[in-house]
PDB file of C-alpha atoms in Angstrom:
ATOM      1  CA  MET A   1     -78.249  26.699  52.375  1.00 41.00           C
ATOM      2  CA  PRO A   2     -79.893  28.537  55.425  1.00 44.00           C
ATOM      3  CA  PRO A   3     -82.505  25.882  57.404  1.00 47.00           C
ATOM      4  CA  SER A   4     -86.309  26.926  56.430  1.00 50.00           C
ATOM      5  CA  PRO A   5     -88.630  28.647  59.219  1.00 51.00           C
ATOM      6  CA  GLN A   6     -89.705  25.044  58.787  1.00 52.00           C
ATOM      7  CA  GLY A   7     -86.951  23.468  59.887  1.00 53.00           C
ATOM      8  CA  ASP A   8     -86.031  26.207  62.630  1.00 60.00           C
ATOM      9  CA  GLU A   9     -89.750  25.372  64.159  1.00 63.00           C
ATOM     10  CA  ARG A  10     -88.948  22.136  64.518  1.00 63.00           C
ATOM     11  CA  THR A  11     -85.470  22.094  66.167  1.00 69.00           C
ATOM     12  CA  SER A  12     -86.581  24.773  68.782  1.00 76.00           C
ATOM     13  CA  ARG A  13     -89.383  22.107  69.981  1.00 89.00           C
ATOM     14  CA  PRO A  14     -88.113  19.227  72.435  1.00 95.00           C
ATOM     15  CA  PRO A  15     -88.203  16.013  70.258  1.00 97.00           C
ATOM     16  CA  LEU A  16     -90.731  13.584  70.208  1.00 98.00           C
ATOM     17  CA  LEU A  17     -88.509  11.189  69.406  1.00 98.00           C
ATOM     18  CA  GLU A  18     -84.730  10.300  70.251  1.00 98.00           C
ATOM     19  CA  ILE A  19     -82.547   7.398  68.076  1.00 98.00           C
ATOM     20  CA  VAL A  20     -79.267   6.671  68.676  1.00 98.00           C
ATOM     21  CA  ILE A  21     -76.601   4.892  66.623  1.00 98.00           C
ATOM     22  CA  PRO A  22     -73.837   3.396  68.463  1.00 98.00           C
ATOM     23  CA  ALA A  23     -70.666   3.641  66.277  1.00 97.00           C
ATOM     24  CA  TYR A  24     -66.957   2.317  66.392  1.00 96.00           C
ATOM     25  CA  ASN A  25     -65.132   3.412  62.931  1.00 97.00           C
ATOM     26  CA  GLU A  26     -67.896   3.990  60.322  1.00 97.00           C
ATOM     27  CA  GLU A  27     -66.615   6.603  58.718  1.00 97.00           C
ATOM     28  CA  GLY A  28     -67.474   4.540  55.758  1.00 95.00           C
ATOM     29  CA  ARG A  29     -71.324   3.522  56.686  1.00 96.00           C
ATOM     30  CA  LEU A  30     -71.767   6.502  58.844  1.00 97.00           C
ATOM     31  CA  PRO A  31     -72.945   9.360  55.857  1.00 97.00           C
ATOM     32  CA  GLY A  32     -75.295   7.089  53.316  1.00 97.00           C
ATOM     33  CA  GLY A  33     -77.174   6.209  57.152  1.00 97.00           C
ATOM     34  CA  LEU A  34     -77.375   9.571  58.420  1.00 98.00           C
ATOM     35  CA  LEU A  35     -78.465  10.760  55.108  1.00 98.00           C
ATOM     36  CA  GLN A  36     -81.220   8.192  54.947  1.00 97.00           C
ATOM     37  CA  LEU A  37     -82.154   8.605  58.559  1.00 98.00           C
ATOM     38  CA  CYS A  38     -82.990  12.029  58.531  1.00 98.00           C
ATOM     39  CA  ALA A  39     -84.382  12.226  55.790  1.00 98.00           C
ATOM     40  CA  LYS A  40     -87.096   9.358  57.245  1.00 98.00           C
ATOM     41  CA  LEU A  41     -87.349  11.635  60.328  1.00 98.00           C
ATOM     42  CA  ALA A  42     -88.053  14.602  58.521  1.00 98.00           C
ATOM     43  CA  ARG A  43     -91.039  13.254  56.865  1.00 97.00           C
ATOM     44  CA  MET A  44     -92.840  12.561  59.418  1.00 96.00           C
ATOM     45  CA  PRO A  45     -94.860  15.063  61.747  1.00 94.00           C
ATOM     46  CA  PHE A  46     -93.448  15.624  64.613  1.00 95.00           C
ATOM     47  CA  PRO A  47     -89.893  16.857  66.166  1.00 97.00           C
ATOM     48  CA  SER A  48     -87.301  14.158  66.218  1.00 98.00           C
ATOM     49  CA  SER A  49     -83.178  14.152  66.806  1.00 98.00           C
ATOM     50  CA  VAL A  50     -80.281  11.429  66.334  1.00 98.00           C
ATOM     51  CA  VAL A  51     -77.693  10.765  68.813  1.00 98.00           C
ATOM     52  CA  VAL A  52     -74.749   8.999  67.785  1.00 98.00           C
ATOM     53  CA  VAL A  53     -72.489   7.658  69.894  1.00 98.00           C
ATOM     54  CA  ASP A  54     -68.696   7.734  69.069  1.00 98.00           C
ATOM     55  CA  ASN A  55     -66.911   4.172  70.555  1.00 97.00           C
ATOM     56  CA  ASP A  56     -63.448   5.944  70.914  1.00 95.00           C
ATOM     57  CA  SER A  57     -63.424   5.235  67.029  1.00 97.00           C
ATOM     58  CA  THR A  58     -60.361   5.297  65.322  1.00 97.00           C
ATOM     59  CA  ASP A  59     -61.249   6.946  61.976  1.00 97.00           C
ATOM     60  CA  ARG A  60     -63.084  10.042  60.748  1.00 98.00           C
ATOM     61  CA  THR A  61     -66.700   9.036  62.996  1.00 98.00           C
ATOM     62  CA  ALA A  62     -67.062  11.932  65.263  1.00 98.00           C
ATOM     63  CA  GLU A  63     -65.433  14.324  62.639  1.00 98.00           C
ATOM     64  CA  ILE A  64     -68.580  13.527  60.347  1.00 98.00           C
ATOM     65  CA  VAL A  65     -70.901  14.160  63.237  1.00 98.00           C
ATOM     66  CA  GLU A  66     -69.560  17.459  64.441  1.00 98.00           C
ATOM     67  CA  THR A  67     -70.149  18.891  60.615  1.00 98.00           C
ATOM     68  CA  TRP A  68     -73.123  17.419  59.906  1.00 98.00           C
ATOM     69  CA  PRO A  69     -74.842  20.161  58.062  1.00 97.00           C
ATOM     70  CA  ARG A  70     -77.941  22.138  60.338  1.00 95.00           C
ATOM     71  CA  GLY A  71     -81.231  20.479  59.804  1.00 96.00           C
ATOM     72  CA  PRO A  72     -84.843  20.431  60.575  1.00 96.00           C
ATOM     73  CA  VAL A  73     -83.436  16.660  62.511  1.00 98.00           C
ATOM     74  CA  PRO A  74     -80.397  17.767  64.262  1.00 98.00           C
ATOM     75  CA  VAL A  75     -77.691  15.506  64.867  1.00 98.00           C
ATOM     76  CA  ARG A  76     -75.348  15.456  68.225  1.00 98.00           C
ATOM     77  CA  LEU A  77     -72.544  13.845  68.743  1.00 98.00           C
ATOM     78  CA  ILE A  78     -71.588  11.337  72.499  1.00 98.00           C
ATOM     79  CA  ARG A  79     -68.224  10.078  73.017  1.00 98.00           C
ATOM     80  CA  CYS A  80     -68.143   6.949  74.725  1.00 97.00           C
ATOM     81  CA  ALA A  81     -64.597   5.484  75.577  1.00 96.00           C
ATOM     82  CA  THR A  82     -65.770   2.287  76.983  1.00 95.00           C
ATOM     83  CA  PRO A  83     -65.205  -0.202  74.243  1.00 93.00           C
ATOM     84  CA  GLY A  84     -68.270  -2.222  73.228  1.00 93.00           C
ATOM     85  CA  LYS A  85     -71.993  -1.537  71.267  1.00 95.00           C
ATOM     86  CA  GLY A  86     -73.777  -2.007  74.887  1.00 95.00           C
ATOM     87  CA  ALA A  87     -71.282   0.703  76.114  1.00 96.00           C
ATOM     88  CA  ALA A  88     -72.075   2.815  73.579  1.00 97.00           C
ATOM     89  CA  VAL A  89     -76.233   2.492  73.300  1.00 98.00           C
ATOM     90  CA  ARG A  90     -76.195   2.642  77.132  1.00 98.00           C
ATOM     91  CA  ALA A  91     -74.370   6.081  77.176  1.00 98.00           C
ATOM     92  CA  GLY A  92     -76.841   7.073  74.129  1.00 98.00           C
ATOM     93  CA  LEU A  93     -80.010   5.892  76.064  1.00 98.00           C
ATOM     94  CA  LEU A  94     -78.547   7.691  79.193  1.00 98.00           C
ATOM     95  CA  GLY A  95     -77.736  11.369  76.992  1.00 98.00           C
ATOM     96  CA  THR A  96     -81.488  11.202  76.023  1.00 98.00           C
ATOM     97  CA  SER A  97     -84.568  13.408  77.229  1.00 98.00           C
ATOM     98  CA  ALA A  98     -87.447  12.990  74.820  1.00 98.00           C
ATOM     99  CA  PRO A  99     -90.762  10.944  75.276  1.00 98.00           C
ATOM    100  CA  PHE A 100     -89.875   8.023  73.069  1.00 98.00           C
ATOM    101  CA  VAL A 101     -86.120   6.797  72.396  1.00 98.00           C
ATOM    102  CA  GLY A 102     -84.912   3.802  70.211  1.00 98.00           C
ATOM    103  CA  PHE A 103     -81.830   2.808  68.712  1.00 98.00           C
ATOM    104  CA  LEU A 104     -80.663   1.654  65.005  1.00 98.00           C
ATOM    105  CA  ASP A 105     -77.231   0.226  63.582  1.00 96.00           C
ATOM    106  CA  ALA A 106     -75.255   2.401  61.472  1.00 95.00           C
ATOM    107  CA  ASP A 107     -75.532   0.545  58.373  1.00 93.00           C
ATOM    108  CA  MET A 108     -79.570   0.690  58.745  1.00 96.00           C
ATOM    109  CA  ALA A 109     -79.778  -3.008  57.987  1.00 95.00           C
ATOM    110  CA  THR A 110     -83.405  -2.850  59.334  1.00 96.00           C
ATOM    111  CA  ASP A 111     -85.744  -1.060  56.512  1.00 97.00           C
ATOM    112  CA  LEU A 112     -86.529   3.042  58.444  1.00 98.00           C
ATOM    113  CA  GLY A 113     -89.873   2.585  57.140  1.00 97.00           C
ATOM    114  CA  ALA A 114     -90.655   0.199  60.777  1.00 98.00           C
ATOM    115  CA  ILE A 115     -90.445   3.273  62.524  1.00 98.00           C
ATOM    116  CA  ASP A 116     -93.878   4.159  61.825  1.00 97.00           C
ATOM    117  CA  VAL A 117     -95.426   0.902  63.197  1.00 98.00           C
ATOM    118  CA  ALA A 118     -92.951   1.083  65.933  1.00 98.00           C
ATOM    119  CA  LEU A 119     -93.621   4.899  66.973  1.00 97.00           C
ATOM    120  CA  GLY A 120     -97.681   3.691  67.055  1.00 97.00           C
ATOM    121  CA  LEU A 121     -97.773   1.434  68.900  1.00 98.00           C
ATOM    122  CA  LEU A 122     -95.745   3.586  71.741  1.00 98.00           C
ATOM    123  CA  LEU A 123     -98.309   6.107  71.332  1.00 97.00           C
ATOM    124  CA  SER A 124    -100.634   3.814  71.615  1.00 98.00           C
ATOM    125  CA  GLY A 125     -99.179   2.196  75.421  1.00 97.00           C
ATOM    126  CA  GLU A 126     -96.795  -0.715  74.040  1.00 98.00           C
ATOM    127  CA  ARG A 127     -93.247   0.533  76.053  1.00 98.00           C
ATOM    128  CA  VAL A 128     -90.807  -1.896  74.179  1.00 98.00           C
ATOM    129  CA  VAL A 129     -91.312  -2.425  70.157  1.00 98.00           C
ATOM    130  CA  ILE A 130     -88.303  -4.499  68.591  1.00 98.00           C
ATOM    131  CA  GLY A 131     -87.758  -5.220  65.009  1.00 97.00           C
ATOM    132  CA  SER A 132     -87.435  -9.251  64.679  1.00 96.00           C
ATOM    133  CA  ARG A 133     -86.310 -11.063  61.752  1.00 94.00           C
ATOM    134  CA  GLY A 134     -88.239 -14.764  62.854  1.00 89.00           C
ATOM    135  CA  HIS A 135     -91.674 -12.657  62.839  1.00 94.00           C
ATOM    136  CA  ASP A 136     -93.607 -14.500  60.111  1.00 93.00           C
ATOM    137  CA  GLY A 137     -94.102 -11.056  58.408  1.00 95.00           C
ATOM    138  CA  SER A 138     -90.328  -9.975  57.512  1.00 95.00           C
ATOM    139  CA  LEU A 139     -88.738 -10.147  54.654  1.00 95.00           C
ATOM    140  CA  VAL A 140     -84.972 -11.043  55.518  1.00 92.00           C
ATOM    141  CA  GLU A 141     -82.149 -11.038  52.599  1.00 89.00           C
ATOM    142  CA  ASN A 142     -79.564 -13.324  54.631  1.00 77.00           C
ATOM    143  CA  ARG A 143     -76.107 -13.705  52.807  1.00 63.00           C
ATOM    144  CA  HIS A 144     -74.674 -15.318  56.254  1.00 61.00           C
ATOM    145  CA  SER A 145     -72.301 -18.524  55.898  1.00 59.00           C
ATOM    146  CA  LYS A 146     -73.332 -21.607  57.423  1.00 63.00           C
ATOM    147  CA  VAL A 147     -71.572 -21.584  60.438  1.00 57.00           C
ATOM    148  CA  ARG A 148     -72.441 -17.915  61.183  1.00 63.00           C
ATOM    149  CA  GLU A 149     -76.000 -19.371  60.636  1.00 68.00           C
ATOM    150  CA  LEU A 150     -75.619 -22.259  63.732  1.00 67.00           C
ATOM    151  CA  GLY A 151     -73.633 -20.137  65.417  1.00 65.00           C
ATOM    152  CA  ALA A 152     -76.953 -17.752  65.954  1.00 72.00           C
ATOM    153  CA  PHE A 153     -79.412 -20.438  66.016  1.00 72.00           C
ATOM    154  CA  GLY A 154     -77.369 -21.739  68.519  1.00 75.00           C
ATOM    155  CA  PHE A 155     -77.350 -18.199  70.679  1.00 81.00           C
ATOM    156  CA  ARG A 156     -80.943 -17.767  69.828  1.00 82.00           C
ATOM    157  CA  GLY A 157     -81.321 -21.041  71.369  1.00 82.00           C
ATOM    158  CA  LEU A 158     -79.485 -19.712  74.550  1.00 85.00           C
ATOM    159  CA  ALA A 159     -81.199 -16.045  74.427  1.00 89.00           C
ATOM    160  CA  GLY A 160     -84.639 -17.692  74.941  1.00 85.00           C
ATOM    161  CA  LEU A 161     -83.539 -18.999  78.449  1.00 87.00           C
ATOM    162  CA  LEU A 162     -83.264 -15.318  79.680  1.00 93.00           C
ATOM    163  CA  VAL A 163     -85.561 -13.555  77.256  1.00 94.00           C
ATOM    164  CA  HIS A 164     -88.369 -15.983  77.066  1.00 92.00           C
ATOM    165  CA  GLY A 165     -90.811 -15.630  73.899  1.00 92.00           C
ATOM    166  CA  VAL A 166     -88.725 -13.037  71.820  1.00 95.00           C
ATOM    167  CA  SER A 167     -87.281 -14.451  68.588  1.00 92.00           C
ATOM    168  CA  ASP A 168     -84.713 -11.741  68.046  1.00 94.00           C
ATOM    169  CA  THR A 169     -83.034 -10.189  70.421  1.00 95.00           C
ATOM    170  CA  GLN A 170     -80.596  -8.984  68.185  1.00 92.00           C
ATOM    171  CA  CYS A 171     -81.902  -7.454  65.562  1.00 94.00           C
ATOM    172  CA  GLY A 172     -80.877  -3.331  65.698  1.00 94.00           C
ATOM    173  CA  PHE A 173     -84.198  -1.646  65.522  1.00 98.00           C
ATOM    174  CA  LYS A 174     -85.660  -1.649  69.062  1.00 98.00           C
ATOM    175  CA  PHE A 175     -87.732   0.924  70.531  1.00 98.00           C
ATOM    176  CA  PHE A 176     -88.624   2.338  73.526  1.00 98.00           C
ATOM    177  CA  ASP A 177     -90.325   4.950  76.539  1.00 98.00           C
ATOM    178  CA  GLY A 178     -87.797   6.958  77.326  1.00 98.00           C
ATOM    179  CA  VAL A 179     -88.781   6.885  80.882  1.00 98.00           C
ATOM    180  CA  LEU A 180     -88.040   3.034  80.725  1.00 98.00           C
ATOM    181  CA  ALA A 181     -84.779   3.032  78.629  1.00 98.00           C
ATOM    182  CA  ARG A 182     -83.604   5.443  80.621  1.00 98.00           C
ATOM    183  CA  ASP A 183     -84.006   3.146  83.693  1.00 98.00           C
ATOM    184  CA  ILE A 184     -83.059   0.711  82.071  1.00 98.00           C
ATOM    185  CA  ALA A 185     -80.142   1.701  80.497  1.00 98.00           C
ATOM    186  CA  ALA A 186     -78.298   2.423  84.095  1.00 97.00           C
ATOM    187  CA  GLN A 187     -78.811  -1.122  85.277  1.00 96.00           C
ATOM    188  CA  LEU A 188     -76.820  -2.955  82.483  1.00 95.00           C
ATOM    189  CA  ARG A 189     -73.644  -3.520  82.975  1.00 94.00           C
ATOM    190  CA  THR A 190     -72.808  -6.226  79.745  1.00 94.00           C
ATOM    191  CA  PRO A 191     -70.559  -4.230  77.516  1.00 92.00           C
ATOM    192  CA  GLY A 192     -70.578  -6.499  74.056  1.00 89.00           C
ATOM    193  CA  PHE A 193     -72.768  -8.040  71.586  1.00 86.00           C
ATOM    194  CA  ALA A 194     -74.943  -9.934  74.326  1.00 91.00           C
ATOM    195  CA  PHE A 195     -75.969  -6.722  75.798  1.00 95.00           C
ATOM    196  CA  ASP A 196     -79.467  -6.374  73.947  1.00 96.00           C
ATOM    197  CA  VAL A 197     -80.575  -9.752  76.010  1.00 96.00           C
ATOM    198  CA  GLU A 198     -79.674  -7.743  79.665  1.00 97.00           C
ATOM    199  CA  LEU A 199     -81.536  -5.262  78.272  1.00 97.00           C
ATOM    200  CA  LEU A 200     -84.275  -7.131  76.835  1.00 97.00           C
ATOM    201  CA  ALA A 201     -84.733  -9.080  80.105  1.00 96.00           C
ATOM    202  CA  ARG A 202     -84.721  -6.431  82.666  1.00 97.00           C
ATOM    203  CA  CYS A 203     -87.455  -4.810  80.484  1.00 97.00           C
ATOM    204  CA  LEU A 204     -89.164  -7.736  81.076  1.00 97.00           C
ATOM    205  CA  ARG A 205     -88.817  -8.248  84.665  1.00 95.00           C
ATOM    206  CA  GLN A 206     -89.829  -5.199  85.153  1.00 94.00           C
ATOM    207  CA  GLY A 207     -92.951  -5.914  83.914  1.00 96.00           C
ATOM    208  CA  SER A 208     -92.776  -4.728  80.735  1.00 97.00           C
ATOM    209  CA  GLU A 209     -94.244  -6.628  77.746  1.00 97.00           C
ATOM    210  CA  VAL A 210     -91.545  -6.816  74.414  1.00 98.00           C
ATOM    211  CA  THR A 211     -93.517  -6.566  71.330  1.00 98.00           C
ATOM    212  CA  GLU A 212     -91.806  -8.191  68.614  1.00 98.00           C
ATOM    213  CA  ILE A 213     -92.799  -6.582  64.476  1.00 98.00           C
ATOM    214  CA  PRO A 214     -91.884  -7.678  61.167  1.00 97.00           C
ATOM    215  CA  VAL A 215     -89.369  -6.274  59.241  1.00 97.00           C
ATOM    216  CA  CYS A 216     -87.650  -6.132  55.797  1.00 97.00           C
ATOM    217  CA  TRP A 217     -83.743  -6.149  56.799  1.00 95.00           C
ATOM    218  CA  ARG A 218     -80.399  -6.560  54.733  1.00 92.00           C
ATOM    219  CA  ASP A 219     -77.828  -8.424  55.823  1.00 86.00           C
ATOM    220  CA  MET A 220     -75.355  -5.312  55.077  1.00 80.00           C
ATOM    221  CA  PRO A 221     -71.243  -6.121  53.991  1.00 70.00           C
ATOM    222  CA  GLY A 222     -68.544  -5.110  56.649  1.00 57.00           C
ATOM    223  CA  SER A 223     -69.584  -7.227  59.493  1.00 59.00           C
ATOM    224  CA  ARG A 224     -67.306  -7.588  62.311  1.00 59.00           C
ATOM    225  CA  PHE A 225     -68.483 -10.403  63.624  1.00 57.00           C
ATOM    226  CA  SER A 226     -66.130 -14.329  63.759  1.00 54.00           C
ATOM    227  CA  PRO A 227     -67.649 -17.333  65.055  1.00 51.00           C
ATOM    228  CA  ALA A 228     -64.561 -18.434  65.578  1.00 51.00           C
ATOM    229  CA  ARG A 229     -62.705 -14.795  67.451  1.00 58.00           C
ATOM    230  CA  HIS A 230     -66.459 -14.685  69.278  1.00 61.00           C
ATOM    231  CA  THR A 231     -68.539 -17.660  70.331  1.00 72.00           C
ATOM    232  CA  PHE A 232     -67.063 -18.355  73.429  1.00 74.00           C
ATOM    233  CA  GLY A 233     -66.784 -14.851  74.712  1.00 80.00           C
ATOM    234  CA  ILE A 234     -70.652 -14.226  73.734  1.00 84.00           C
ATOM    235  CA  VAL A 235     -71.436 -17.763  75.640  1.00 85.00           C
ATOM    236  CA  LEU A 236     -69.367 -16.436  78.691  1.00 89.00           C
ATOM    237  CA  GLU A 237     -71.502 -12.828  78.419  1.00 90.00           C
ATOM    238  CA  LEU A 238     -74.864 -14.974  78.329  1.00 92.00           C
ATOM    239  CA  GLY A 239     -73.812 -16.799  81.348  1.00 92.00           C
ATOM    240  CA  ARG A 240     -72.923 -13.529  83.203  1.00 92.00           C
ATOM    241  CA  ILE A 241     -76.165 -12.119  82.169  1.00 94.00           C
ATOM    242  CA  TRP A 242     -77.963 -15.314  83.707  1.00 91.00           C
ATOM    243  CA  LEU A 243     -76.179 -14.947  86.846  1.00 92.00           C
ATOM    244  CA  ARG A 244     -76.411 -11.405  87.406  1.00 89.00           C
ATOM    245  CA  LEU A 245     -80.257 -11.193  86.782  1.00 90.00           C
ATOM    246  CA  ARG A 246     -80.723 -14.037  89.551  1.00 85.00           C
ATOM    247  CA  ALA A 247     -78.722 -12.234  92.148  1.00 78.00           C
ATOM    248  CA  ARG A 248     -80.768 -10.041  94.735  1.00 63.00           C
ATOM    249  CA  PRO A 249     -80.939  -6.249  93.722  1.00 60.00           C
ATOM    250  CA  ARG A 250     -78.659  -3.797  95.360  1.00 58.00           C
ATOM    251  CA  PRO A 251     -79.121  -0.244  95.907  1.00 51.00           C
ATOM    252  CA  ALA A 252     -79.023   1.894  92.906  1.00 50.00           C
ATOM    253  CA  ALA A 253     -75.553   2.856  91.473  1.00 53.00           C
ATOM    254  CA  ARG A 254     -73.777   3.039  88.378  1.00 55.00           C
ATOM    255  CA  PRO A 255     -72.486  -0.307  87.640  1.00 60.00           C
ATOM    256  CA  ALA A 256     -69.319  -1.143  87.199  1.00 61.00           C
ATOM    257  CA  TRP A 257     -68.159  -2.537  83.512  1.00 63.00           C
ATOM    258  CA  GLU A 258     -67.130  -6.172  83.626  1.00 63.00           C
ATOM    259  CA  PRO A 259     -64.513  -6.794  81.466  1.00 57.00           C
ATOM    260  CA  PRO A 260     -65.390  -6.618  77.587  1.00 56.00           C
ATOM    261  CA  LEU A 261     -65.192 -10.562  76.407  1.00 53.00           C
ATOM    262  CA  ASP A 262     -66.432  -8.757  72.792  1.00 52.00           C
ATOM    263  CA  PRO A 263     -64.732  -5.529  72.449  1.00 48.00           C
ATOM    264  CA  VAL A 264     -66.697  -4.588  69.538  1.00 57.00           C
ATOM    265  CA  GLY A 265     -69.887  -6.060  69.511  1.00 67.00           C
ATOM    266  CA  TYR A 266     -71.300  -3.839  66.226  1.00 74.00           C
ATOM    267  CA  PRO A 267     -72.577  -5.661  63.405  1.00 69.00           C
TER     268      PRO A 267
END
């Protein structure tokens, strides 16, 4: 079916909002996630678009995006060969040009109704708005094991030393002023799981307050995180971030990625 005149008019204007989805071997979850996200954005009264970053997948992730039907919300593909969710998000943010940008996990674990709240805050002048499962108003459906919950508690404690006042650095729902996001993304050097911590720490370092909002979040099946395999690498990543933030600023240049201690970093 050809696109409607309204769809043509929306896609002919530059997007006000671009949303990045980092994806590694997501052929199972990506189609449903894209359907949800595009349906949500199509109902909003401004043009928007979606950027899927294929993180060197070995399945049909890239093909799904390349053959996605044309509609009122354009979906395009960026390829990122550097392993790790942090590398994929960085590539996606640097590939945007909209006034406002964000990134979501492919599983859409966070209810998309929070996009309205996030964008409203950005339009009112906030520069960093993130979903927080630790917010008093959040509804969280959590099926994690006790071991994983203990690991998450320890991670939050360590991350809090770097990102003061932020209760949940790892929720996969983050929205930004576009100029700030691209500036910070250019500085990122953490390719794996802890990249969110570096991203938020750099935002705070540049004087941008991080606003946390309540979300409805569901623990989705298919998680690749393993406390036994990934905890040591994550602690090392946090240590590297701490050292990096204490170092004297260097002239702007494309950062050299450190060896990915957690080669995936996806939920």
